[in-house]
Amino acid sequence: MGERSRAVEDVLDRLEQEGRDDDRATVGDVTSALGDRGFGPFLFVPALIEISPIGGVPGVPTLLALIITIFAVQIVMQRDEMWLPGFLERRSVSGDKLAKAADKLRGIGRWLDRWFHGRFEALTGPKASRIAGIAVLLLCLTVPPLELVPFASSAPMAAIAAFGLAMTLRDGLLMGLGFLLSIVAVGVSFGMIGGG
């Protein structure tokens, strides 16, 4: 058996270190810290933040969807490096909160690294990532209206997290799960928006 993957744990290590290094960690600092880990963390990190209790704060899901949209457009365009506009890059969170959040996710990260990696890698290549990027853009459009119902926007964010994890772990099975969750999330979104 080969050496165990540490892709997600490495991302969490970087987030925790960033939080410990600064009293306030900006979105730009986090983006720089994750810069060479590929596109995946730029999707799953904000999606996981939204799924956490922080996602219940009014305005946070829409802000995170905006950040993810900017990253997803760059994935579709196949840019080499991620870019954010200055007003988003300067947004910050307490370094201590960031470090603690990364530490709390460590068990999940270890589990993801152990069970999800290297299957059907062809489904995580550039073409699949572009298609996933388009799906993420569509999912982000559902977030602002869903924000009217507490935690309803977690449905599209779960699909976005699956896409980001699939890209990070090079796991085609997770990529397939992302597309399946996207269909479910869009169905839930239309049901809630149409029924509201």
Coordinates of C-alpha atoms in Angstrom, one line a residue:
M1 CA 0.0 0.0 0.0
G2 CA 1.4 3.4 -1.0
E3 CA 1.9 6.4 1.3
R4 CA -1.3 7.9 2.6
S5 CA -2.5 11.1 1.0
R6 CA -2.4 14.2 3.1
A7 CA -4.0 16.7 0.7
V8 CA -6.9 17.9 2.9
E9 CA -4.7 17.7 6.1
D10 CA -2.1 19.8 4.3
V11 CA -4.7 22.5 3.5
L12 CA -5.9 22.5 7.2
D13 CA -2.2 22.7 8.3
R14 CA -1.8 25.8 6.2
L15 CA -5.1 27.4 7.4
E16 CA -4.1 26.7 11.0
Q17 CA -0.6 28.2 10.6
E18 CA -2.1 31.3 8.9
G19 CA -4.4 31.7 11.8
R20 CA -1.6 31.4 14.3
D21 CA 0.7 33.8 12.4
D22 CA -1.7 36.7 12.4
D23 CA -4.3 38.3 14.8
R24 CA -6.5 38.9 11.7
A25 CA -6.2 36.5 8.7
T26 CA -7.4 38.1 5.5
V27 CA -9.0 36.3 2.5
G28 CA -5.9 37.3 0.6
D29 CA -3.6 35.7 3.2
V30 CA -5.6 32.5 3.0
T31 CA -5.6 32.5 -0.8
S32 CA -1.8 33.0 -0.9
A33 CA -1.3 30.2 1.7
L34 CA -3.3 27.8 -0.5
G35 CA -1.9 29.0 -3.8
D36 CA 0.0 25.9 -4.9
R37 CA -2.6 23.3 -3.8
G38 CA -4.6 23.5 -7.0
F39 CA -8.1 24.8 -7.5
G40 CA -10.0 22.5 -5.1
P41 CA -9.3 24.2 -1.8
F42 CA -10.7 27.5 -3.3
L43 CA -14.0 25.8 -3.6
F44 CA -14.2 23.5 -0.6
V45 CA -12.8 25.8 2.1
P46 CA -15.5 28.6 1.6
A47 CA -18.2 25.9 1.1
L48 CA -17.3 24.2 4.4
I49 CA -17.3 27.6 6.2
E50 CA -20.8 28.2 4.8
I51 CA -22.0 24.7 6.0
S52 CA -20.7 25.5 9.5
P53 CA -22.8 27.6 12.0
I54 CA -21.2 30.7 10.5
G55 CA -23.4 30.1 7.4
G56 CA -26.4 31.0 9.6
V57 CA -25.2 34.6 9.8
P58 CA -27.3 36.8 7.4
G59 CA -25.2 37.9 4.4
V60 CA -22.4 35.3 4.9
P61 CA -23.7 32.7 2.5
T62 CA -24.1 35.3 -0.3
L63 CA -20.6 36.7 0.4
L64 CA -19.1 33.2 0.3
A65 CA -21.1 32.4 -2.9
L66 CA -19.6 35.6 -4.5
I67 CA -16.1 34.5 -3.5
I68 CA -16.7 31.0 -4.9
T69 CA -18.1 32.5 -8.1
I70 CA -15.0 34.5 -8.7
F71 CA -12.9 31.3 -8.2
A72 CA -15.2 29.2 -10.4
V73 CA -15.0 31.6 -13.3
Q74 CA -11.2 31.3 -13.1
I75 CA -11.4 27.5 -13.0
V76 CA -13.6 27.6 -16.2
M77 CA -11.1 30.0 -17.8
Q78 CA -8.2 27.6 -16.7
R79 CA -6.2 30.4 -15.1
D80 CA -2.9 29.4 -13.5
E81 CA -3.2 31.5 -10.4
M82 CA -6.3 32.6 -8.4
W83 CA -7.1 36.3 -8.2
L84 CA -9.6 38.2 -6.0
P85 CA -10.6 41.9 -6.1
G86 CA -9.1 44.0 -3.4
F87 CA -12.3 44.6 -1.4
L88 CA -12.7 40.8 -1.0
E89 CA -9.0 40.2 -0.5
R90 CA -9.0 42.6 2.5
R91 CA -11.9 40.9 4.3
S92 CA -10.6 39.3 7.5
V93 CA -11.4 36.9 10.3
S94 CA -9.9 36.4 13.7
G95 CA -6.7 34.4 13.3
D96 CA -7.6 32.5 16.5
K97 CA -11.0 31.5 15.0
L98 CA -9.4 30.4 11.8
A99 CA -6.9 28.2 13.6
K100 CA -9.5 26.7 15.8
A101 CA -11.8 26.0 12.9
A102 CA -9.0 24.3 11.0
D103 CA -8.1 22.2 14.1
K104 CA -11.8 21.1 14.5
L105 CA -11.9 19.9 10.9
R106 CA -8.7 17.8 11.3
G107 CA -10.5 14.5 12.1
I108 CA -12.7 14.9 9.0
G109 CA -9.6 15.8 6.9
R110 CA -7.8 12.7 8.0
W111 CA -10.9 10.6 7.1
L112 CA -11.2 12.2 3.7
D113 CA -7.5 11.7 2.9
R114 CA -7.7 8.1 3.9
W115 CA -10.8 7.1 1.9
F116 CA -11.0 9.5 -1.0
H117 CA -8.1 9.7 -3.4
G118 CA -6.9 8.4 -6.8
R119 CA -10.1 6.8 -8.1
F120 CA -11.1 7.5 -11.7
E121 CA -8.6 10.3 -11.9
A122 CA -9.6 11.0 -15.5
L123 CA -12.8 12.5 -14.1
T124 CA -10.8 15.1 -12.3
G125 CA -8.8 16.4 -15.3
P126 CA -8.9 19.9 -16.8
K127 CA -12.1 19.2 -18.9
A128 CA -14.0 17.7 -16.0
S129 CA -12.8 20.6 -13.7
R130 CA -14.2 23.1 -16.3
I131 CA -17.5 21.4 -16.4
A132 CA -17.6 21.3 -12.6
G133 CA -16.7 25.0 -12.6
I134 CA -19.8 25.7 -14.7
A135 CA -22.0 23.6 -12.3
V136 CA -20.5 25.6 -9.4
L137 CA -21.5 28.9 -11.1
L138 CA -25.0 27.7 -11.4
L139 CA -25.1 26.5 -7.8
C140 CA -23.9 29.9 -6.6
L141 CA -26.8 31.5 -8.3
T142 CA -29.2 29.6 -6.1
V143 CA -27.6 30.8 -2.8
P144 CA -28.9 34.4 -2.4
P145 CA -32.6 33.4 -2.6
L146 CA -32.0 30.4 -0.4
E147 CA -30.5 32.6 2.2
L148 CA -34.0 33.7 3.2
V149 CA -34.4 30.2 4.8
P150 CA -31.8 29.6 7.5
F151 CA -29.2 27.0 6.4
A152 CA -31.1 26.2 3.1
S153 CA -28.1 27.4 1.2
S154 CA -26.1 24.5 2.7
A155 CA -27.6 22.2 -0.1
P156 CA -25.7 23.8 -3.0
M157 CA -22.7 24.4 -0.8
A158 CA -22.4 20.6 -0.1
A159 CA -22.2 20.0 -3.8
I160 CA -19.6 22.7 -4.2
A161 CA -17.6 21.2 -1.3
A162 CA -17.7 17.8 -3.1
F163 CA -16.3 19.3 -6.3
G164 CA -13.6 21.1 -4.4
L165 CA -12.6 18.0 -2.5
A166 CA -12.7 15.9 -5.7
M167 CA -10.2 18.3 -7.4
T168 CA -8.0 18.4 -4.3
L169 CA -7.9 14.6 -3.7
R170 CA -8.0 13.7 -7.5
D171 CA -11.0 11.5 -6.8
G172 CA -13.4 10.9 -9.7
L173 CA -15.9 9.2 -7.4
L174 CA -16.2 12.4 -5.4
M175 CA -16.5 14.4 -8.7
G176 CA -19.5 12.1 -9.6
L177 CA -21.0 12.7 -6.2
G178 CA -20.6 16.4 -6.8
F179 CA -22.7 16.2 -10.0
L180 CA -25.3 14.1 -8.2
L181 CA -25.5 16.5 -5.3
S182 CA -25.8 19.4 -7.8
I183 CA -28.9 17.8 -9.3
V184 CA -30.4 17.3 -5.8
A185 CA -29.4 20.8 -4.7
V186 CA -31.0 22.5 -7.8
G187 CA -34.2 20.4 -7.2
V188 CA -34.3 21.5 -3.5
S189 CA -33.6 25.1 -4.6
F190 CA -36.4 25.2 -7.1
G191 CA -38.8 23.5 -4.7
M192 CA -38.0 26.1 -1.9
I193 CA -38.0 29.1 -4.2
G194 CA -41.1 28.0 -6.1
G195 CA -42.9 27.0 -3.0
G196 CA -42.0 30.2 -1.1

